[in-house]
C-alpha positions as a printed NumPy array, in Angstrom:
array([[ 173.34 ,  141.224, -112.176],
       [ 171.393,  141.928, -110.009],
       [ 168.397,  141.907, -111.947],
       [ 169.461,  138.584, -113.675],
       [ 170.037,  136.869, -111.044],
       [ 166.49 ,  137.975, -109.427],
       [ 165.156,  137.181, -112.993],
       [ 166.84 ,  133.727, -113.077],
       [ 165.58 ,  132.87 , -109.038],
       [ 161.45 ,  133.878, -111.034],
       [ 160.03 ,  130.109, -112.306],
       [ 158.346,  131.88 , -115.401],
       [ 161.505,  134.323, -116.169],
       [ 164.285,  131.697, -115.038],
       [ 163.211,  129.526, -118.51 ],
       [ 162.527,  133.396, -120.399],
       [ 166.072,  133.889, -120.376],
       [ 166.786,  130.08 , -120.553],
       [ 164.906,  129.825, -123.885],
       [ 166.439,  132.568, -125.396],
       [ 170.324,  131.788, -124.216],
       [ 168.935,  127.888, -126.145],
       [ 167.954,  130.43 , -129.555],
       [ 171.537,  132.329, -129.128],
       [ 173.296,  128.78 , -129.235],
       [ 171.015,  127.515, -132.187],
       [ 170.964,  130.689, -134.623],
       [ 174.814,  130.912, -134.085],
       [ 175.041,  127.04 , -134.682],
       [ 172.402,  127.628, -137.643],
       [ 174.444,  130.277, -138.892],
       [ 178.026,  128.607, -139.11 ],
       [ 176.882,  124.992, -139.563],
       [ 172.645,  125.357, -141.695],
       [ 172.246,  124.414, -145.092],
       [ 170.843,  126.41 , -147.652],
       [ 167.585,  126.362, -148.79 ],
       [ 168.912,  123.537, -151.782],
       [ 171.378,  121.37 , -149.548],
       [ 168.434,  121.306, -147.278],
       [ 165.999,  119.869, -149.61 ],
       [ 168.561,  117.628, -151.498],
       [ 169.265,  116.063, -148.179],
       [ 165.564,  115.662, -146.991],
       [ 164.205,  113.957, -150.086],
       [ 167.681,  112.529, -151.036],
       [ 167.225,  108.315, -151.14 ],
       [ 169.436,  106.606, -148.691],
       [ 171.746,  104.794, -150.248],
       [ 172.031,  101.497, -148.333],
       [ 175.408,   99.078, -148.59 ],
       [ 174.705,   95.973, -150.29 ],
       [ 175.561,   93.489, -146.928],
       [ 172.96 ,   95.76 , -145.381],
       [ 170.496,   94.674, -148.421],
       [ 168.702,   91.625, -147.018],
       [ 166.903,   91.08 , -150.44 ]])
């Protein structure tokens, strides 16, 4: 634990550790809430359907 405390006080290693923590959190979130390639493609390229009350024609 002392090694982590010393590394956290170092200006470079603190950023490396924080980036690793963010990476792990993002990886876990992607695993549980992520999309497959097919659904990600579908979400990215499907036209957005606006309700009629937002259409100002």
